[in-house]
PDB file of C-alpha atoms in Angstrom:
ATOM      1  CA  MET A   1     -59.873 -69.415  61.279  1.00 40.00           C
ATOM      2  CA  ALA A   2     -59.802 -65.356  62.805  1.00 43.00           C
ATOM      3  CA  CYS A   3     -56.481 -63.674  64.037  1.00 44.00           C
ATOM      4  CA  PRO A   4     -56.201 -64.683  67.549  1.00 47.00           C
ATOM      5  CA  PHE A   5     -54.780 -61.003  67.964  1.00 51.00           C
ATOM      6  CA  HIS A   6     -58.439 -59.575  66.327  1.00 49.00           C
ATOM      7  CA  GLN A   7     -60.494 -58.054  69.037  1.00 52.00           C
ATOM      8  CA  SER A   8     -64.026 -59.476  69.171  1.00 77.00           C
ATOM      9  CA  ALA A   9     -62.825 -60.322  72.405  1.00 92.00           C
ATOM     10  CA  GLU A  10     -65.380 -58.743  75.324  1.00 95.00           C
ATOM     11  CA  LEU A  11     -63.180 -55.399  77.316  1.00 96.00           C
ATOM     12  CA  ASN A  12     -62.273 -56.574  80.605  1.00 95.00           C
ATOM     13  CA  PRO A  13     -63.508 -54.643  82.929  1.00 95.00           C
ATOM     14  CA  ALA A  14     -59.565 -53.104  84.481  1.00 95.00           C
ATOM     15  CA  LEU A  15     -59.849 -51.905  81.201  1.00 96.00           C
ATOM     16  CA  LEU A  16     -62.847 -49.133  81.486  1.00 95.00           C
ATOM     17  CA  ALA A  17     -60.484 -46.543  82.279  1.00 96.00           C
ATOM     18  CA  LEU A  18     -58.260 -46.935  79.710  1.00 97.00           C
ATOM     19  CA  ASP A  19     -61.110 -47.787  77.026  1.00 96.00           C
ATOM     20  CA  TRP A  20     -60.926 -44.613  74.494  1.00 97.00           C
ATOM     21  CA  LEU A  21     -56.463 -46.162  73.792  1.00 97.00           C
ATOM     22  CA  LEU A  22     -58.438 -48.641  72.296  1.00 97.00           C
ATOM     23  CA  GLY A  23     -58.227 -48.693  68.162  1.00 97.00           C
ATOM     24  CA  VAL A  24     -55.610 -47.367  65.353  1.00 98.00           C
ATOM     25  CA  TRP A  25     -54.606 -44.159  65.857  1.00 98.00           C
ATOM     26  CA  GLU A  26     -52.440 -42.312  62.677  1.00 98.00           C
ATOM     27  CA  SER A  27     -50.471 -38.916  63.060  1.00 97.00           C
ATOM     28  CA  ASP A  28     -52.017 -36.239  62.367  1.00 89.00           C
ATOM     29  CA  GLU A  29     -49.105 -34.365  60.840  1.00 95.00           C
ATOM     30  CA  PRO A  30     -45.420 -35.318  61.363  1.00 97.00           C
ATOM     31  CA  GLY A  31     -44.058 -34.974  64.666  1.00 97.00           C
ATOM     32  CA  GLU A  32     -41.300 -33.437  66.053  1.00 97.00           C
ATOM     33  CA  GLY A  33     -38.350 -34.903  67.813  1.00 96.00           C
ATOM     34  CA  SER A  34     -35.163 -33.441  68.861  1.00 93.00           C
ATOM     35  CA  PHE A  35     -32.145 -34.316  71.399  1.00 89.00           C
ATOM     36  CA  SER A  36     -28.878 -32.367  72.533  1.00 84.00           C
ATOM     37  CA  SER A  37     -27.077 -34.838  70.767  1.00 81.00           C
ATOM     38  CA  ILE A  38     -28.345 -35.788  67.182  1.00 87.00           C
ATOM     39  CA  PRO A  39     -29.812 -32.539  64.282  1.00 91.00           C
ATOM     40  CA  PRO A  40     -33.547 -32.027  64.788  1.00 94.00           C
ATOM     41  CA  PHE A  41     -36.116 -34.431  62.756  1.00 96.00           C
ATOM     42  CA  ARG A  42     -39.743 -35.510  61.461  1.00 97.00           C
ATOM     43  CA  TYR A  43     -41.652 -38.326  61.497  1.00 98.00           C
ATOM     44  CA  ASN A  44     -44.993 -39.579  61.801  1.00 98.00           C
ATOM     45  CA  GLU A  45     -46.047 -42.187  63.436  1.00 98.00           C
ATOM     46  CA  ARG A  46     -49.191 -44.883  63.675  1.00 98.00           C
ATOM     47  CA  LEU A  47     -50.177 -46.899  66.820  1.00 98.00           C
ATOM     48  CA  HIS A  48     -52.880 -50.169  68.075  1.00 98.00           C
ATOM     49  CA  PHE A  49     -53.913 -50.521  70.942  1.00 98.00           C
ATOM     50  CA  SER A  50     -55.857 -53.723  71.652  1.00 97.00           C
ATOM     51  CA  HIS A  51     -57.155 -56.306  73.667  1.00 97.00           C
ATOM     52  CA  VAL A  52     -58.066 -60.194  73.676  1.00 96.00           C
ATOM     53  CA  GLY A  53     -60.499 -60.127  76.513  1.00 95.00           C
ATOM     54  CA  GLN A  54     -57.380 -60.092  79.355  1.00 95.00           C
ATOM     55  CA  PRO A  55     -56.395 -57.195  82.361  1.00 96.00           C
ATOM     56  CA  VAL A  56     -53.568 -55.830  79.795  1.00 97.00           C
ATOM     57  CA  ILE A  57     -54.158 -53.796  76.319  1.00 98.00           C
ATOM     58  CA  ASN A  58     -51.288 -54.416  74.039  1.00 98.00           C
ATOM     59  CA  PHE A  59     -49.482 -51.806  71.907  1.00 98.00           C
ATOM     60  CA  MET A  60     -47.457 -51.879  68.983  1.00 98.00           C
ATOM     61  CA  PHE A  61     -45.806 -48.198  67.924  1.00 98.00           C
ATOM     62  CA  ASN A  62     -44.327 -47.904  64.397  1.00 98.00           C
ATOM     63  CA  ALA A  63     -42.796 -44.539  63.028  1.00 98.00           C
ATOM     64  CA  PHE A  64     -40.811 -43.633  60.086  1.00 97.00           C
ATOM     65  CA  HIS A  65     -39.255 -40.956  58.628  1.00 96.00           C
ATOM     66  CA  ALA A  66     -41.495 -38.141  57.569  1.00 96.00           C
ATOM     67  CA  GLU A  67     -39.731 -37.368  54.323  1.00 95.00           C
ATOM     68  CA  ASN A  68     -37.657 -40.382  52.962  1.00 96.00           C
ATOM     69  CA  LYS A  69     -40.662 -42.637  55.116  1.00 95.00           C
ATOM     70  CA  LYS A  70     -37.655 -45.195  56.044  1.00 96.00           C
ATOM     71  CA  PRO A  71     -39.143 -47.253  59.270  1.00 97.00           C
ATOM     72  CA  MET A  72     -37.499 -45.085  62.227  1.00 95.00           C
ATOM     73  CA  HIS A  73     -38.313 -45.943  66.168  1.00 94.00           C
ATOM     74  CA  ARG A  74     -40.210 -49.136  66.602  1.00 97.00           C
ATOM     75  CA  GLU A  75     -41.852 -50.215  70.625  1.00 98.00           C
ATOM     76  CA  CYS A  76     -44.667 -53.323  71.310  1.00 98.00           C
ATOM     77  CA  GLY A  77     -45.285 -54.501  74.720  1.00 98.00           C
ATOM     78  CA  PHE A  78     -48.320 -54.106  76.972  1.00 98.00           C
ATOM     79  CA  ILE A  79     -50.039 -51.780  79.479  1.00 98.00           C
ATOM     80  CA  ARG A  80     -51.410 -53.261  82.502  1.00 97.00           C
ATOM     81  CA  ILE A  81     -53.576 -50.532  85.377  1.00 96.00           C
ATOM     82  CA  GLN A  82     -53.333 -51.540  89.062  1.00 94.00           C
ATOM     83  CA  PRO A  83     -56.828 -53.559  89.972  1.00 89.00           C
ATOM     84  CA  GLY A  84     -58.896 -51.005  91.710  1.00 88.00           C
ATOM     85  CA  GLY A  85     -56.956 -47.903  91.219  1.00 91.00           C
ATOM     86  CA  ASN A  86     -54.963 -45.501  88.701  1.00 95.00           C
ATOM     87  CA  ARG A  87     -51.955 -46.635  89.213  1.00 97.00           C
ATOM     88  CA  VAL A  88     -50.701 -47.777  85.193  1.00 98.00           C
ATOM     89  CA  ALA A  89     -47.637 -50.071  84.207  1.00 98.00           C
ATOM     90  CA  PHE A  90     -46.189 -49.769  80.551  1.00 98.00           C
ATOM     91  CA  ILE A  91     -44.420 -53.002  80.061  1.00 98.00           C
ATOM     92  CA  ILE A  92     -41.901 -52.381  76.639  1.00 98.00           C
ATOM     93  CA  ALA A  93     -39.592 -53.808  74.081  1.00 97.00           C
ATOM     94  CA  GLN A  94     -37.370 -51.020  71.856  1.00 96.00           C
ATOM     95  CA  ASN A  95     -35.823 -52.491  68.433  1.00 95.00           C
ATOM     96  CA  SER A  96     -33.280 -50.418  69.891  1.00 92.00           C
ATOM     97  CA  GLY A  97     -32.229 -53.473  72.018  1.00 93.00           C
ATOM     98  CA  LEU A  98     -33.675 -51.314  75.024  1.00 94.00           C
ATOM     99  CA  VAL A  99     -37.028 -52.807  77.331  1.00 97.00           C
ATOM    100  CA  GLU A 100     -38.125 -50.483  79.949  1.00 97.00           C
ATOM    101  CA  ILE A 101     -41.344 -49.907  82.696  1.00 98.00           C
ATOM    102  CA  GLU A 102     -42.980 -47.065  82.859  1.00 98.00           C
ATOM    103  CA  GLU A 103     -45.165 -46.227  85.895  1.00 98.00           C
ATOM    104  CA  GLY A 104     -47.627 -43.915  86.398  1.00 98.00           C
ATOM    105  CA  ASP A 105     -51.383 -42.094  86.959  1.00 98.00           C
ATOM    106  CA  LEU A 106     -54.706 -42.024  84.545  1.00 98.00           C
ATOM    107  CA  THR A 107     -55.871 -38.871  85.768  1.00 97.00           C
ATOM    108  CA  GLY A 108     -59.567 -39.122  83.298  1.00 96.00           C
ATOM    109  CA  GLN A 109     -58.336 -39.006  80.262  1.00 97.00           C
ATOM    110  CA  GLN A 110     -54.555 -38.592  80.409  1.00 98.00           C
ATOM    111  CA  LEU A 111     -51.327 -40.895  81.444  1.00 97.00           C
ATOM    112  CA  THR A 112     -48.691 -39.472  83.140  1.00 98.00           C
ATOM    113  CA  LEU A 113     -46.167 -42.448  82.867  1.00 98.00           C
ATOM    114  CA  HIS A 114     -41.594 -42.377  84.540  1.00 98.00           C
ATOM    115  CA  THR A 115     -39.430 -44.958  84.182  1.00 97.00           C
ATOM    116  CA  HIS A 116     -39.262 -47.791  86.865  1.00 97.00           C
ATOM    117  CA  ALA A 117     -37.365 -49.935  85.320  1.00 97.00           C
ATOM    118  CA  LEU A 118     -34.595 -50.294  82.262  1.00 96.00           C
ATOM    119  CA  ALA A 119     -32.258 -52.822  80.730  1.00 96.00           C
ATOM    120  CA  ARG A 120     -30.452 -53.306  77.106  1.00 95.00           C
ATOM    121  CA  THR A 121     -28.712 -55.157  75.425  1.00 95.00           C
ATOM    122  CA  SER A 122     -25.009 -55.474  76.247  1.00 95.00           C
ATOM    123  CA  PHE A 123     -23.882 -54.125  72.856  1.00 93.00           C
ATOM    124  CA  ALA A 124     -26.616 -51.190  73.424  1.00 87.00           C
ATOM    125  CA  LYS A 125     -25.509 -47.821  71.669  1.00 84.00           C
ATOM    126  CA  GLU A 126     -23.980 -45.815  73.900  1.00 84.00           C
ATOM    127  CA  PRO A 127     -25.277 -43.019  75.603  1.00 83.00           C
ATOM    128  CA  HIS A 128     -27.478 -45.282  77.449  1.00 89.00           C
ATOM    129  CA  VAL A 129     -30.734 -43.829  78.498  1.00 92.00           C
ATOM    130  CA  GLN A 130     -30.711 -43.989  81.651  1.00 94.00           C
ATOM    131  CA  GLN A 131     -34.672 -42.041  82.280  1.00 96.00           C
ATOM    132  CA  ILE A 132     -37.625 -41.471  80.280  1.00 96.00           C
ATOM    133  CA  SER A 133     -41.079 -40.107  81.472  1.00 97.00           C
ATOM    134  CA  ARG A 134     -44.465 -39.692  79.010  1.00 98.00           C
ATOM    135  CA  VAL A 135     -47.423 -38.040  78.704  1.00 98.00           C
ATOM    136  CA  PHE A 136     -50.535 -39.299  76.765  1.00 98.00           C
ATOM    137  CA  GLN A 137     -53.499 -36.796  76.584  1.00 98.00           C
ATOM    138  CA  LEU A 138     -56.752 -37.327  74.333  1.00 98.00           C
ATOM    139  CA  ARG A 139     -57.500 -33.670  73.464  1.00 98.00           C
ATOM    140  CA  PRO A 140     -61.313 -32.275  74.060  1.00 97.00           C
ATOM    141  CA  ASP A 141     -60.596 -32.304  69.778  1.00 97.00           C
ATOM    142  CA  GLY A 142     -60.541 -36.231  70.328  1.00 97.00           C
ATOM    143  CA  LYS A 143     -57.073 -35.963  69.215  1.00 98.00           C
ATOM    144  CA  LEU A 144     -54.306 -38.155  71.124  1.00 98.00           C
ATOM    145  CA  GLU A 145     -50.750 -36.167  72.237  1.00 98.00           C
ATOM    146  CA  GLN A 146     -47.355 -37.998  72.457  1.00 98.00           C
ATOM    147  CA  THR A 147     -45.042 -35.944  74.661  1.00 98.00           C
ATOM    148  CA  VAL A 148     -42.291 -37.589  75.532  1.00 98.00           C
ATOM    149  CA  SER A 149     -39.039 -37.083  77.476  1.00 97.00           C
ATOM    150  CA  MET A 150     -35.192 -38.213  77.840  1.00 96.00           C
ATOM    151  CA  ALA A 151     -32.148 -37.969  80.250  1.00 95.00           C
ATOM    152  CA  MET A 152     -29.070 -39.911  78.924  1.00 92.00           C
ATOM    153  CA  GLU A 153     -26.300 -40.972  80.586  1.00 88.00           C
ATOM    154  CA  GLY A 154     -25.304 -37.929  82.832  1.00 86.00           C
ATOM    155  CA  GLY A 155     -27.194 -35.485  81.138  1.00 90.00           C
ATOM    156  CA  PRO A 156     -30.860 -34.661  82.591  1.00 93.00           C
ATOM    157  CA  LEU A 157     -34.573 -34.684  81.660  1.00 95.00           C
ATOM    158  CA  MET A 158     -35.378 -33.144  78.013  1.00 95.00           C
ATOM    159  CA  GLN A 159     -38.043 -33.688  75.510  1.00 96.00           C
ATOM    160  CA  HIS A 160     -37.512 -35.437  73.022  1.00 96.00           C
ATOM    161  CA  LEU A 161     -40.613 -36.240  71.353  1.00 97.00           C
ATOM    162  CA  HIS A 162     -43.681 -35.185  70.814  1.00 98.00           C
ATOM    163  CA  ILE A 163     -46.880 -35.678  68.752  1.00 98.00           C
ATOM    164  CA  THR A 164     -50.642 -35.288  67.893  1.00 98.00           C
ATOM    165  CA  TYR A 165     -52.972 -38.784  66.038  1.00 98.00           C
ATOM    166  CA  ARG A 166     -56.343 -38.777  64.668  1.00 98.00           C
ATOM    167  CA  HIS A 167     -58.550 -42.146  65.546  1.00 97.00           C
ATOM    168  CA  SER A 168     -58.159 -43.919  62.030  1.00 95.00           C
ATOM    169  CA  SER A 169     -59.887 -47.478  63.706  1.00 84.00           C
TER     170      SER A 169
END
């Protein structure tokens, strides 16, 4: 029986502007993470962007500690693009108990996203994330770069993560 998530379906025309994201991306070298409340860290990450013919991209992000290889952060969700426009929405569920919607613009092969809505479990760890922004950019060398910034309760938006990926399939 064929896997229902296999990418054999024809790409929905609404997603043509985002087709450069599709496939599996793996960190080229460990990414750098930092924030005012935690020590700096390094991580590896695997991104999987797929579709099933709908006007939506499915994604799963899995991060692992660069040294001990233990699982760290995980995100999964969907990417939607406004029909006939360049507005994009990421609908994201994180293993930390945070659920978010980020919206932004697609300009060529760059996505710039900002928090539109956040929700969390009632027992989520404090301090709570209040805002997230992220930029995905396909570089001229074919590598995908991601920068994530974050603001906690009462704090400014500051860079949290930076990583570069190579397309592996």
